[in-house]
Amino acid sequence: MMGTTDFLDQFRAHLEAADRSPRTVDVRLRDMSTFATWFEQTTGKPFEPVAVTPLDVRDYRAYLQTVRGLKPNTVNRALTSLSTFFHFCQEVGLVASNPCRKVRPVAQQPRPPRWLSRQEQAALRRALAEELQLAELKAQVAGDPHHPALVRTRRDQAILALLLDAGLRVSEVCALRLDDVVLNDRSGHLVVRSGKRGKYREVPLNAGARQALRAWLEVRPQVKSDALLIGRDRVPLGTRGVQRRLDHYARRAGLENVTPHALRHTFGKNLVDAGRPLTEVAALLGHARLNTTAVYTQPGQADLRQAVEAVDWEDLQ
């Protein structure tokens, strides 16, 4: 007879085979382990997927809300982990149906996406600029215009420009080919193809982005691949490689939660703050619906904090 550990080991193997990130795997397994413990303590029976009913899932949802007092998004994350686990169990024949299928998530107030404040953007750019200066010095001292440190840092500068100054998705960044970059003396644009249907759009490049891409193309390694971004092992850079480089500069800048998508959101927020119409912002971001773009008109947490700080409460008393 299989025990909880056996089920979770199978689940781990399934998640890793599906190329889920290590963090996602850990979260899903931790949520399932917590549920299995709760199930055994509540029912007095060993945990088995086939023994779990929709009523158990609803009771667990109530337990997380009322007994543990967890926030709605944390409860919903746990429910997502359960649903993912039981979907896997259904695929391998451990259960006939997913007991989470008809259990509704907890209602929660929608939150605006994470974007960087002006100060955070400046800190991130400064961290990259400092490392670029050091790399240029190393290249000069070594007399090598293709010094590895300079190649890496100029590539990272191009990555930041594509995310923060062009608003691309990380998958779009990694999919760019050399022919997709069009640079002229005073203008330039990217040819971006995204989605299963290969949606096509042209994204203009500002002067800073054009400069960053030109600098990268000057030192880009000569390899067989026509991918725009090349990693240290001289193969196309993947999404995880992009995230690792962002993590590196975020740490230098003293920032947290800096993801490629946060930079894309920052691009959209900057456009809205600059007074650009939502139709333009949607076109640049490749949004099919304006209500997707309208999220950038909502105040973020930094906006709300600034609003509170702007009020002198002592004067109101």
PDB file of C-alpha atoms in Angstrom:
ATOM      1  CA  MET A   1       0.000   0.000   0.000  1.00  0.00           C
ATOM      2  CA  MET A   2       1.341   3.393  -0.970  1.00  0.00           C
ATOM      3  CA  GLY A   3       1.834   6.102   1.625  1.00  0.00           C
ATOM      4  CA  THR A   4       1.752   9.874   1.470  1.00  0.00           C
ATOM      5  CA  THR A   5       5.475  10.067   0.669  1.00  0.00           C
ATOM      6  CA  ASP A   6       5.030   7.756  -2.329  1.00  0.00           C
ATOM      7  CA  PHE A   7       2.219   9.873  -3.776  1.00  0.00           C
ATOM      8  CA  LEU A   8       4.232  13.066  -3.278  1.00  0.00           C
ATOM      9  CA  ASP A   9       7.340  11.527  -4.844  1.00  0.00           C
ATOM     10  CA  GLN A  10       5.310  10.636  -7.927  1.00  0.00           C
ATOM     11  CA  PHE A  11       3.870  14.141  -7.984  1.00  0.00           C
ATOM     12  CA  ARG A  12       7.358  15.660  -7.746  1.00  0.00           C
ATOM     13  CA  ALA A  13       8.556  13.555 -10.667  1.00  0.00           C
ATOM     14  CA  HIS A  14       5.522  14.657 -12.680  1.00  0.00           C
ATOM     15  CA  LEU A  15       6.156  18.363 -11.993  1.00  0.00           C
ATOM     16  CA  GLU A  16       9.851  18.099 -12.783  1.00  0.00           C
ATOM     17  CA  ALA A  17       9.108  16.232 -16.020  1.00  0.00           C
ATOM     18  CA  ALA A  18       6.761  19.088 -16.936  1.00  0.00           C
ATOM     19  CA  ASP A  19       9.738  21.481 -16.459  1.00  0.00           C
ATOM     20  CA  ARG A  20       8.147  23.376 -13.584  1.00  0.00           C
ATOM     21  CA  SER A  21      10.516  25.714 -11.775  1.00  0.00           C
ATOM     22  CA  PRO A  22      12.121  24.472  -8.541  1.00  0.00           C
ATOM     23  CA  ARG A  23      10.159  27.082  -6.588  1.00  0.00           C
ATOM     24  CA  THR A  24       6.848  25.919  -8.095  1.00  0.00           C
ATOM     25  CA  VAL A  25       7.681  22.304  -7.323  1.00  0.00           C
ATOM     26  CA  ASP A  26       8.487  23.147  -3.701  1.00  0.00           C
ATOM     27  CA  VAL A  27       5.285  25.172  -3.255  1.00  0.00           C
ATOM     28  CA  ARG A  28       3.053  22.478  -4.766  1.00  0.00           C
ATOM     29  CA  LEU A  29       4.629  19.728  -2.654  1.00  0.00           C
ATOM     30  CA  ARG A  30       4.465  21.785   0.531  1.00  0.00           C
ATOM     31  CA  ASP A  31       0.785  22.581  -0.051  1.00  0.00           C
ATOM     32  CA  MET A  32      -0.003  18.913  -0.706  1.00  0.00           C
ATOM     33  CA  SER A  33       1.930  17.723   2.335  1.00  0.00           C
ATOM     34  CA  THR A  34      -0.001  20.179   4.512  1.00  0.00           C
ATOM     35  CA  PHE A  35      -3.300  18.971   3.067  1.00  0.00           C
ATOM     36  CA  ALA A  36      -2.391  15.300   3.535  1.00  0.00           C
ATOM     37  CA  THR A  37      -1.539  15.933   7.190  1.00  0.00           C
ATOM     38  CA  TRP A  38      -4.816  17.813   7.715  1.00  0.00           C
ATOM     39  CA  PHE A  39      -6.769  15.006   6.015  1.00  0.00           C
ATOM     40  CA  GLU A  40      -5.269  12.306   8.216  1.00  0.00           C
ATOM     41  CA  GLN A  41      -5.794  14.316  11.400  1.00  0.00           C
ATOM     42  CA  THR A  42      -9.373  15.196  10.451  1.00  0.00           C
ATOM     43  CA  THR A  43     -10.578  11.818   9.173  1.00  0.00           C
ATOM     44  CA  GLY A  44      -8.331   9.501  11.185  1.00  0.00           C
ATOM     45  CA  LYS A  45      -7.531   7.655   7.944  1.00  0.00           C
ATOM     46  CA  PRO A  46      -4.332   7.369   5.924  1.00  0.00           C
ATOM     47  CA  PHE A  47      -4.139   9.820   3.042  1.00  0.00           C
ATOM     48  CA  GLU A  48      -5.116   8.315  -0.294  1.00  0.00           C
ATOM     49  CA  PRO A  49      -6.141  10.379  -3.332  1.00  0.00           C
ATOM     50  CA  VAL A  50      -9.152   8.161  -4.029  1.00  0.00           C
ATOM     51  CA  ALA A  51     -10.504   8.825  -0.506  1.00  0.00           C
ATOM     52  CA  VAL A  52     -10.659  12.611  -0.937  1.00  0.00           C
ATOM     53  CA  THR A  53     -14.096  14.047  -1.758  1.00  0.00           C
ATOM     54  CA  PRO A  54     -15.231  17.532  -2.817  1.00  0.00           C
ATOM     55  CA  LEU A  55     -16.607  17.935   0.728  1.00  0.00           C
ATOM     56  CA  ASP A  56     -13.114  17.393   2.118  1.00  0.00           C
ATOM     57  CA  VAL A  57     -11.732  20.080  -0.172  1.00  0.00           C
ATOM     58  CA  ARG A  58     -14.459  22.533   0.885  1.00  0.00           C
ATOM     59  CA  ASP A  59     -13.800  21.765   4.555  1.00  0.00           C
ATOM     60  CA  TYR A  60     -10.094  22.327   3.993  1.00  0.00           C
ATOM     61  CA  ARG A  61     -10.796  25.645   2.320  1.00  0.00           C
ATOM     62  CA  ALA A  62     -12.858  26.697   5.349  1.00  0.00           C
ATOM     63  CA  TYR A  63     -10.099  25.479   7.693  1.00  0.00           C
ATOM     64  CA  LEU A  64      -7.490  27.601   5.917  1.00  0.00           C
ATOM     65  CA  GLN A  65      -9.764  30.638   6.021  1.00  0.00           C
ATOM     66  CA  THR A  66     -11.227  30.466   9.526  1.00  0.00           C
ATOM     67  CA  VAL A  67      -8.851  28.415  11.667  1.00  0.00           C
ATOM     68  CA  ARG A  68      -5.544  29.462  10.134  1.00  0.00           C
ATOM     69  CA  GLY A  69      -6.762  32.872   9.008  1.00  0.00           C
ATOM     70  CA  LEU A  70      -4.868  32.817   5.720  1.00  0.00           C
ATOM     71  CA  LYS A  71      -5.297  35.487   3.086  1.00  0.00           C
ATOM     72  CA  PRO A  72      -7.515  34.691   0.068  1.00  0.00           C
ATOM     73  CA  ASN A  73      -4.604  34.506  -2.368  1.00  0.00           C
ATOM     74  CA  THR A  74      -2.783  32.028  -0.102  1.00  0.00           C
ATOM     75  CA  VAL A  75      -5.910  29.856   0.209  1.00  0.00           C
ATOM     76  CA  ASN A  76      -6.410  29.941  -3.549  1.00  0.00           C
ATOM     77  CA  ARG A  77      -2.791  29.004  -4.140  1.00  0.00           C
ATOM     78  CA  ALA A  78      -3.303  25.959  -1.908  1.00  0.00           C
ATOM     79  CA  LEU A  79      -6.453  25.031  -3.842  1.00  0.00           C
ATOM     80  CA  THR A  80      -4.523  25.339  -7.100  1.00  0.00           C
ATOM     81  CA  SER A  81      -1.879  22.970  -5.757  1.00  0.00           C
ATOM     82  CA  LEU A  82      -4.565  20.475  -4.790  1.00  0.00           C
ATOM     83  CA  SER A  83      -6.225  20.727  -8.180  1.00  0.00           C
ATOM     84  CA  THR A  84      -2.892  20.233  -9.938  1.00  0.00           C
ATOM     85  CA  PHE A  85      -2.169  17.158  -7.825  1.00  0.00           C
ATOM     86  CA  PHE A  86      -5.553  15.554  -8.423  1.00  0.00           C
ATOM     87  CA  HIS A  87      -5.409  16.302 -12.132  1.00  0.00           C
ATOM     88  CA  PHE A  88      -2.136  14.359 -12.150  1.00  0.00           C
ATOM     89  CA  CYS A  89      -3.811  11.558 -10.168  1.00  0.00           C
ATOM     90  CA  GLN A  90      -6.624  11.446 -12.706  1.00  0.00           C
ATOM     91  CA  GLU A  91      -4.127  11.185 -15.564  1.00  0.00           C
ATOM     92  CA  VAL A  92      -2.368   8.182 -14.002  1.00  0.00           C
ATOM     93  CA  GLY A  93      -5.570   6.453 -12.923  1.00  0.00           C
ATOM     94  CA  LEU A  94      -5.424   7.031  -9.171  1.00  0.00           C
ATOM     95  CA  VAL A  95      -8.793   8.831  -9.137  1.00  0.00           C
ATOM     96  CA  ALA A  96     -11.775   8.892 -11.479  1.00  0.00           C
ATOM     97  CA  SER A  97     -12.385  12.624 -11.169  1.00  0.00           C
ATOM     98  CA  ASN A  98     -10.813  15.732  -9.667  1.00  0.00           C
ATOM     99  CA  PRO A  99     -12.513  16.550  -6.318  1.00  0.00           C
ATOM    100  CA  CYS A 100     -11.422  20.193  -6.678  1.00  0.00           C
ATOM    101  CA  ARG A 101     -13.257  20.697  -9.950  1.00  0.00           C
ATOM    102  CA  LYS A 102     -16.429  22.190  -8.470  1.00  0.00           C
ATOM    103  CA  VAL A 103     -14.857  23.913  -5.458  1.00  0.00           C
ATOM    104  CA  ARG A 104     -14.814  27.655  -5.983  1.00  0.00           C
ATOM    105  CA  PRO A 105     -11.785  29.753  -5.062  1.00  0.00           C
ATOM    106  CA  VAL A 106     -12.062  32.375  -2.356  1.00  0.00           C
ATOM    107  CA  ALA A 107     -13.147  35.781  -3.649  1.00  0.00           C
ATOM    108  CA  GLN A 108     -10.359  38.320  -3.382  1.00  0.00           C
ATOM    109  CA  GLN A 109      -9.794  41.922  -4.254  1.00  0.00           C
ATOM    110  CA  PRO A 110      -7.962  42.148  -7.560  1.00  0.00           C
ATOM    111  CA  ARG A 111      -4.479  43.542  -7.213  1.00  0.00           C
ATOM    112  CA  PRO A 112      -2.629  45.499  -9.869  1.00  0.00           C
ATOM    113  CA  PRO A 113       0.405  43.737 -11.306  1.00  0.00           C
ATOM    114  CA  ARG A 114       3.836  44.349  -9.870  1.00  0.00           C
ATOM    115  CA  TRP A 115       5.706  47.186 -11.544  1.00  0.00           C
ATOM    116  CA  LEU A 116       8.813  49.081 -10.530  1.00  0.00           C
ATOM    117  CA  SER A 117       8.679  52.606  -9.170  1.00  0.00           C
ATOM    118  CA  ARG A 118      10.815  55.335 -10.729  1.00  0.00           C
ATOM    119  CA  GLN A 119      13.334  54.925  -7.908  1.00  0.00           C
ATOM    120  CA  GLU A 120      13.491  51.151  -8.389  1.00  0.00           C
ATOM    121  CA  GLN A 121      13.965  51.538 -12.135  1.00  0.00           C
ATOM    122  CA  ALA A 122      16.809  53.964 -11.547  1.00  0.00           C
ATOM    123  CA  ALA A 123      18.434  51.612  -9.034  1.00  0.00           C
ATOM    124  CA  LEU A 124      18.247  48.678 -11.455  1.00  0.00           C
ATOM    125  CA  ARG A 125      19.699  50.703 -14.329  1.00  0.00           C
ATOM    126  CA  ARG A 126      22.434  52.036 -12.050  1.00  0.00           C
ATOM    127  CA  ALA A 127      23.427  48.525 -10.965  1.00  0.00           C
ATOM    128  CA  LEU A 128      23.793  47.502 -14.610  1.00  0.00           C
ATOM    129  CA  ALA A 129      25.671  50.699 -15.510  1.00  0.00           C
ATOM    130  CA  GLU A 130      28.166  50.134 -12.692  1.00  0.00           C
ATOM    131  CA  GLU A 131      28.851  46.576 -13.833  1.00  0.00           C
ATOM    132  CA  LEU A 132      29.163  47.730 -17.443  1.00  0.00           C
ATOM    133  CA  GLN A 133      31.783  50.310 -16.475  1.00  0.00           C
ATOM    134  CA  LEU A 134      33.776  47.636 -14.647  1.00  0.00           C
ATOM    135  CA  ALA A 135      33.510  45.287 -17.651  1.00  0.00           C
ATOM    136  CA  GLU A 136      34.700  48.010 -20.023  1.00  0.00           C
ATOM    137  CA  LEU A 137      37.714  48.609 -17.767  1.00  0.00           C
ATOM    138  CA  LYS A 138      38.552  44.883 -17.749  1.00  0.00           C
ATOM    139  CA  ALA A 139      38.329  44.784 -21.547  1.00  0.00           C
ATOM    140  CA  GLN A 140      40.549  47.862 -21.858  1.00  0.00           C
ATOM    141  CA  VAL A 141      43.211  46.526 -19.483  1.00  0.00           C
ATOM    142  CA  ALA A 142      43.210  43.156 -21.251  1.00  0.00           C
ATOM    143  CA  GLY A 143      43.221  44.778 -24.671  1.00  0.00           C
ATOM    144  CA  ASP A 144      40.339  42.505 -25.621  1.00  0.00           C
ATOM    145  CA  PRO A 145      37.216  44.183 -27.108  1.00  0.00           C
ATOM    146  CA  HIS A 146      35.446  40.837 -26.759  1.00  0.00           C
ATOM    147  CA  HIS A 147      36.336  40.252 -23.114  1.00  0.00           C
ATOM    148  CA  PRO A 148      33.813  37.770 -21.597  1.00  0.00           C
ATOM    149  CA  ALA A 149      32.743  40.253 -18.916  1.00  0.00           C
ATOM    150  CA  LEU A 150      32.019  42.916 -21.531  1.00  0.00           C
ATOM    151  CA  VAL A 151      30.132  40.491 -23.780  1.00  0.00           C
ATOM    152  CA  ARG A 152      27.991  39.299 -20.885  1.00  0.00           C
ATOM    153  CA  THR A 153      27.204  42.782 -19.577  1.00  0.00           C
ATOM    154  CA  ARG A 154      26.344  44.250 -22.970  1.00  0.00           C
ATOM    155  CA  ARG A 155      24.009  41.329 -23.549  1.00  0.00           C
ATOM    156  CA  ASP A 156      22.408  41.994 -20.167  1.00  0.00           C
ATOM    157  CA  GLN A 157      22.000  45.659 -21.142  1.00  0.00           C
ATOM    158  CA  ALA A 158      20.165  44.530 -24.285  1.00  0.00           C
ATOM    159  CA  ILE A 159      17.931  42.253 -22.207  1.00  0.00           C
ATOM    160  CA  LEU A 160      16.964  45.104 -19.898  1.00  0.00           C
ATOM    161  CA  ALA A 161      16.205  47.323 -22.886  1.00  0.00           C
ATOM    162  CA  LEU A 162      13.976  44.680 -24.492  1.00  0.00           C
ATOM    163  CA  LEU A 163      11.996  44.193 -21.278  1.00  0.00           C
ATOM    164  CA  LEU A 164      11.909  47.668 -19.762  1.00  0.00           C
ATOM    165  CA  ASP A 165      12.110  49.883 -22.861  1.00  0.00           C
ATOM    166  CA  ALA A 166      10.186  47.707 -25.328  1.00  0.00           C
ATOM    167  CA  GLY A 167       7.820  45.813 -23.010  1.00  0.00           C
ATOM    168  CA  LEU A 168       8.371  42.372 -24.494  1.00  0.00           C
ATOM    169  CA  ARG A 169       7.372  39.141 -22.798  1.00  0.00           C
ATOM    170  CA  VAL A 170      10.355  37.053 -21.748  1.00  0.00           C
ATOM    171  CA  SER A 171       9.328  34.355 -24.232  1.00  0.00           C
ATOM    172  CA  GLU A 172       9.311  37.000 -26.972  1.00  0.00           C
ATOM    173  CA  VAL A 173      12.736  38.226 -25.922  1.00  0.00           C
ATOM    174  CA  CYS A 174      14.206  34.730 -26.132  1.00  0.00           C
ATOM    175  CA  ALA A 175      12.503  34.070 -29.489  1.00  0.00           C
ATOM    176  CA  LEU A 176      14.009  37.112 -31.207  1.00  0.00           C
ATOM    177  CA  ARG A 177      16.240  36.436 -34.201  1.00  0.00           C
ATOM    178  CA  LEU A 178      18.884  38.685 -35.686  1.00  0.00           C
ATOM    179  CA  ASP A 179      16.640  39.576 -38.623  1.00  0.00           C
ATOM    180  CA  ASP A 180      13.917  40.699 -36.206  1.00  0.00           C
ATOM    181  CA  VAL A 181      16.019  43.705 -35.160  1.00  0.00           C
ATOM    182  CA  VAL A 182      15.871  46.670 -37.530  1.00  0.00           C
ATOM    183  CA  LEU A 183      18.227  49.520 -36.635  1.00  0.00           C
ATOM    184  CA  ASN A 184      18.546  52.708 -38.657  1.00  0.00           C
ATOM    185  CA  ASP A 185      20.399  55.949 -37.923  1.00  0.00           C
ATOM    186  CA  ARG A 186      17.531  57.621 -36.082  1.00  0.00           C
ATOM    187  CA  SER A 187      14.920  54.896 -35.767  1.00  0.00           C
ATOM    188  CA  GLY A 188      14.492  51.209 -35.228  1.00  0.00           C
ATOM    189  CA  HIS A 189      11.979  48.531 -34.397  1.00  0.00           C
ATOM    190  CA  LEU A 190      11.569  44.895 -33.459  1.00  0.00           C
ATOM    191  CA  VAL A 191       9.532  42.315 -35.318  1.00  0.00           C
ATOM    192  CA  VAL A 192       7.814  40.357 -32.576  1.00  0.00           C
ATOM    193  CA  ARG A 193       5.962  37.106 -33.128  1.00  0.00           C
ATOM    194  CA  SER A 194       4.139  35.580 -30.189  1.00  0.00           C
ATOM    195  CA  GLY A 195       1.494  33.021 -29.342  1.00  0.00           C
ATOM    196  CA  LYS A 196       0.555  29.743 -30.968  1.00  0.00           C
ATOM    197  CA  ARG A 197      -0.816  31.566 -34.012  1.00  0.00           C
ATOM    198  CA  GLY A 198       2.355  33.543 -34.477  1.00  0.00           C
ATOM    199  CA  LYS A 199       0.807  36.960 -33.878  1.00  0.00           C
ATOM    200  CA  TYR A 200       2.912  39.677 -35.443  1.00  0.00           C
ATOM    201  CA  ARG A 201       3.589  43.215 -34.293  1.00  0.00           C
ATOM    202  CA  GLU A 202       6.284  45.818 -34.739  1.00  0.00           C
ATOM    203  CA  VAL A 203       7.608  47.510 -31.600  1.00  0.00           C
ATOM    204  CA  PRO A 204       9.484  50.811 -32.057  1.00  0.00           C
ATOM    205  CA  LEU A 205      12.765  51.221 -30.208  1.00  0.00           C
ATOM    206  CA  ASN A 206      13.760  54.379 -28.369  1.00  0.00           C
ATOM    207  CA  ALA A 207      17.275  55.800 -28.567  1.00  0.00           C
ATOM    208  CA  GLY A 208      18.463  54.003 -25.418  1.00  0.00           C
ATOM    209  CA  ALA A 209      17.230  50.615 -26.628  1.00  0.00           C
ATOM    210  CA  ARG A 210      18.804  51.141 -30.063  1.00  0.00           C
ATOM    211  CA  GLN A 211      22.122  52.007 -28.449  1.00  0.00           C
ATOM    212  CA  ALA A 212      21.998  48.949 -26.184  1.00  0.00           C
ATOM    213  CA  LEU A 213      21.225  46.599 -29.074  1.00  0.00           C
ATOM    214  CA  ARG A 214      23.950  48.069 -31.280  1.00  0.00           C
ATOM    215  CA  ALA A 215      26.487  47.663 -28.471  1.00  0.00           C
ATOM    216  CA  TRP A 216      25.445  44.031 -28.015  1.00  0.00           C
ATOM    217  CA  LEU A 217      25.588  43.230 -31.724  1.00  0.00           C
ATOM    218  CA  GLU A 218      29.154  44.577 -31.850  1.00  0.00           C
ATOM    219  CA  VAL A 219      30.356  41.890 -29.424  1.00  0.00           C
ATOM    220  CA  ARG A 220      27.801  39.094 -29.971  1.00  0.00           C
ATOM    221  CA  PRO A 221      29.669  35.787 -30.453  1.00  0.00           C
ATOM    222  CA  GLN A 222      29.767  34.411 -33.989  1.00  0.00           C
ATOM    223  CA  VAL A 223      27.753  31.217 -33.688  1.00  0.00           C
ATOM    224  CA  LYS A 224      25.616  29.139 -36.040  1.00  0.00           C
ATOM    225  CA  SER A 225      22.377  30.102 -34.285  1.00  0.00           C
ATOM    226  CA  ASP A 226      20.587  33.229 -35.482  1.00  0.00           C
ATOM    227  CA  ALA A 227      19.096  33.833 -32.022  1.00  0.00           C
ATOM    228  CA  LEU A 228      19.617  37.409 -30.910  1.00  0.00           C
ATOM    229  CA  LEU A 229      20.665  36.503 -27.359  1.00  0.00           C
ATOM    230  CA  ILE A 230      23.467  34.024 -26.775  1.00  0.00           C
ATOM    231  CA  GLY A 231      24.359  32.536 -23.410  1.00  0.00           C
ATOM    232  CA  ARG A 232      27.715  31.813 -21.843  1.00  0.00           C
ATOM    233  CA  ASP A 233      27.797  28.346 -23.447  1.00  0.00           C
ATOM    234  CA  ARG A 234      27.291  29.953 -26.890  1.00  0.00           C
ATOM    235  CA  VAL A 235      23.757  28.623 -27.300  1.00  0.00           C
ATOM    236  CA  PRO A 236      20.519  30.653 -27.360  1.00  0.00           C
ATOM    237  CA  LEU A 237      19.659  32.153 -23.983  1.00  0.00           C
ATOM    238  CA  GLY A 238      16.489  30.744 -22.389  1.00  0.00           C
ATOM    239  CA  THR A 239      13.899  32.262 -20.076  1.00  0.00           C
ATOM    240  CA  ARG A 240      15.573  30.922 -16.942  1.00  0.00           C
ATOM    241  CA  GLY A 241      18.853  32.439 -18.035  1.00  0.00           C
ATOM    242  CA  VAL A 242      17.143  35.822 -18.405  1.00  0.00           C
ATOM    243  CA  GLN A 243      15.634  35.518 -14.919  1.00  0.00           C
ATOM    244  CA  ARG A 244      18.994  34.616 -13.406  1.00  0.00           C
ATOM    245  CA  ARG A 245      20.595  37.711 -14.904  1.00  0.00           C
ATOM    246  CA  LEU A 246      17.757  39.904 -13.628  1.00  0.00           C
ATOM    247  CA  ASP A 247      18.144  38.352 -10.178  1.00  0.00           C
ATOM    248  CA  HIS A 248      21.823  39.258 -10.275  1.00  0.00           C
ATOM    249  CA  TYR A 249      21.202  42.964 -10.921  1.00  0.00           C
ATOM    250  CA  ALA A 250      18.216  43.105  -8.589  1.00  0.00           C
ATOM    251  CA  ARG A 251      20.417  41.889  -5.749  1.00  0.00           C
ATOM    252  CA  ARG A 252      23.013  44.524  -6.582  1.00  0.00           C
ATOM    253  CA  ALA A 253      20.271  47.158  -6.565  1.00  0.00           C
ATOM    254  CA  GLY A 254      18.760  45.893  -3.308  1.00  0.00           C
ATOM    255  CA  LEU A 255      15.436  45.029  -4.989  1.00  0.00           C
ATOM    256  CA  GLU A 256      13.055  42.088  -4.610  1.00  0.00           C
ATOM    257  CA  ASN A 257      10.547  40.432  -6.929  1.00  0.00           C
ATOM    258  CA  VAL A 258      12.108  41.767 -10.114  1.00  0.00           C
ATOM    259  CA  THR A 259      10.846  39.433 -12.823  1.00  0.00           C
ATOM    260  CA  PRO A 260      10.764  39.829 -16.613  1.00  0.00           C
ATOM    261  CA  HIS A 261       7.009  40.304 -16.420  1.00  0.00           C
ATOM    262  CA  ALA A 262       7.386  42.993 -13.752  1.00  0.00           C
ATOM    263  CA  LEU A 263       9.583  44.922 -16.194  1.00  0.00           C
ATOM    264  CA  ARG A 264       7.012  44.461 -18.956  1.00  0.00           C
ATOM    265  CA  HIS A 265       4.341  45.792 -16.589  1.00  0.00           C
ATOM    266  CA  THR A 266       6.642  48.702 -15.771  1.00  0.00           C
ATOM    267  CA  PHE A 267       6.859  49.564 -19.461  1.00  0.00           C
ATOM    268  CA  GLY A 268       3.058  49.651 -19.674  1.00  0.00           C
ATOM    269  CA  LYS A 269       2.724  51.693 -16.497  1.00  0.00           C
ATOM    270  CA  ASN A 270       5.321  54.207 -17.714  1.00  0.00           C
ATOM    271  CA  LEU A 271       3.378  54.727 -20.932  1.00  0.00           C
ATOM    272  CA  VAL A 272       0.098  55.287 -19.104  1.00  0.00           C
ATOM    273  CA  ASP A 273       1.759  57.669 -16.649  1.00  0.00           C
ATOM    274  CA  ALA A 274       3.148  59.584 -19.623  1.00  0.00           C
ATOM    275  CA  GLY A 275      -0.399  60.123 -20.856  1.00  0.00           C
ATOM    276  CA  ARG A 276      -0.332  57.749 -23.826  1.00  0.00           C
ATOM    277  CA  PRO A 277      -3.772  56.429 -24.927  1.00  0.00           C
ATOM    278  CA  LEU A 278      -4.646  52.872 -23.938  1.00  0.00           C
ATOM    279  CA  THR A 279      -4.995  51.950 -27.613  1.00  0.00           C
ATOM    280  CA  GLU A 280      -1.318  52.766 -28.169  1.00  0.00           C
ATOM    281  CA  VAL A 281      -0.239  50.928 -25.036  1.00  0.00           C
ATOM    282  CA  ALA A 282      -2.276  47.861 -26.043  1.00  0.00           C
ATOM    283  CA  ALA A 283      -0.727  47.855 -29.515  1.00  0.00           C
ATOM    284  CA  LEU A 284       2.815  48.075 -28.149  1.00  0.00           C
ATOM    285  CA  LEU A 285       2.222  45.304 -25.599  1.00  0.00           C
ATOM    286  CA  GLY A 286       0.358  43.069 -28.025  1.00  0.00           C
ATOM    287  CA  HIS A 287      -2.861  43.009 -25.989  1.00  0.00           C
ATOM    288  CA  ALA A 288      -5.932  41.758 -27.819  1.00  0.00           C
ATOM    289  CA  ARG A 289      -8.354  43.512 -25.441  1.00  0.00           C
ATOM    290  CA  LEU A 290      -8.241  46.968 -23.935  1.00  0.00           C
ATOM    291  CA  ASN A 291      -9.504  45.767 -20.559  1.00  0.00           C
ATOM    292  CA  THR A 292      -6.213  43.883 -20.209  1.00  0.00           C
ATOM    293  CA  THR A 293      -4.327  47.130 -20.719  1.00  0.00           C
ATOM    294  CA  ALA A 294      -6.612  49.105 -18.404  1.00  0.00           C
ATOM    295  CA  VAL A 295      -4.932  47.473 -15.390  1.00  0.00           C
ATOM    296  CA  TYR A 296      -2.157  50.065 -15.730  1.00  0.00           C
ATOM    297  CA  THR A 297      -4.617  52.822 -14.869  1.00  0.00           C
ATOM    298  CA  GLN A 298      -5.124  51.294 -11.408  1.00  0.00           C
ATOM    299  CA  PRO A 299      -3.041  52.559  -8.494  1.00  0.00           C
ATOM    300  CA  GLY A 300      -0.348  50.196  -7.306  1.00  0.00           C
ATOM    301  CA  GLN A 301       0.775  49.707  -3.718  1.00  0.00           C
ATOM    302  CA  ALA A 302       3.483  52.353  -4.137  1.00  0.00           C
ATOM    303  CA  ASP A 303       0.866  54.809  -5.438  1.00  0.00           C
ATOM    304  CA  LEU A 304      -1.364  54.147  -2.436  1.00  0.00           C
ATOM    305  CA  ARG A 305       1.509  54.574   0.018  1.00  0.00           C
ATOM    306  CA  GLN A 306       2.447  57.837  -1.657  1.00  0.00           C
ATOM    307  CA  ALA A 307      -1.145  59.037  -1.413  1.00  0.00           C
ATOM    308  CA  VAL A 308      -1.247  58.316   2.314  1.00  0.00           C
ATOM    309  CA  GLU A 309       2.118  59.982   2.920  1.00  0.00           C
ATOM    310  CA  ALA A 310       0.945  63.092   1.050  1.00  0.00           C
ATOM    311  CA  VAL A 311      -1.685  63.782   3.702  1.00  0.00           C
ATOM    312  CA  ASP A 312      -0.612  65.586   6.869  1.00  0.00           C
ATOM    313  CA  TRP A 313      -2.889  63.856   9.347  1.00  0.00           C
ATOM    314  CA  GLU A 314      -1.941  66.216  12.149  1.00  0.00           C
ATOM    315  CA  ASP A 315      -3.419  69.137  10.187  1.00  0.00           C
ATOM    316  CA  LEU A 316      -6.707  67.252   9.923  1.00  0.00           C
ATOM    317  CA  GLN A 317      -7.084  66.728  13.651  1.00  0.00           C
TER     318      GLN A 317
END
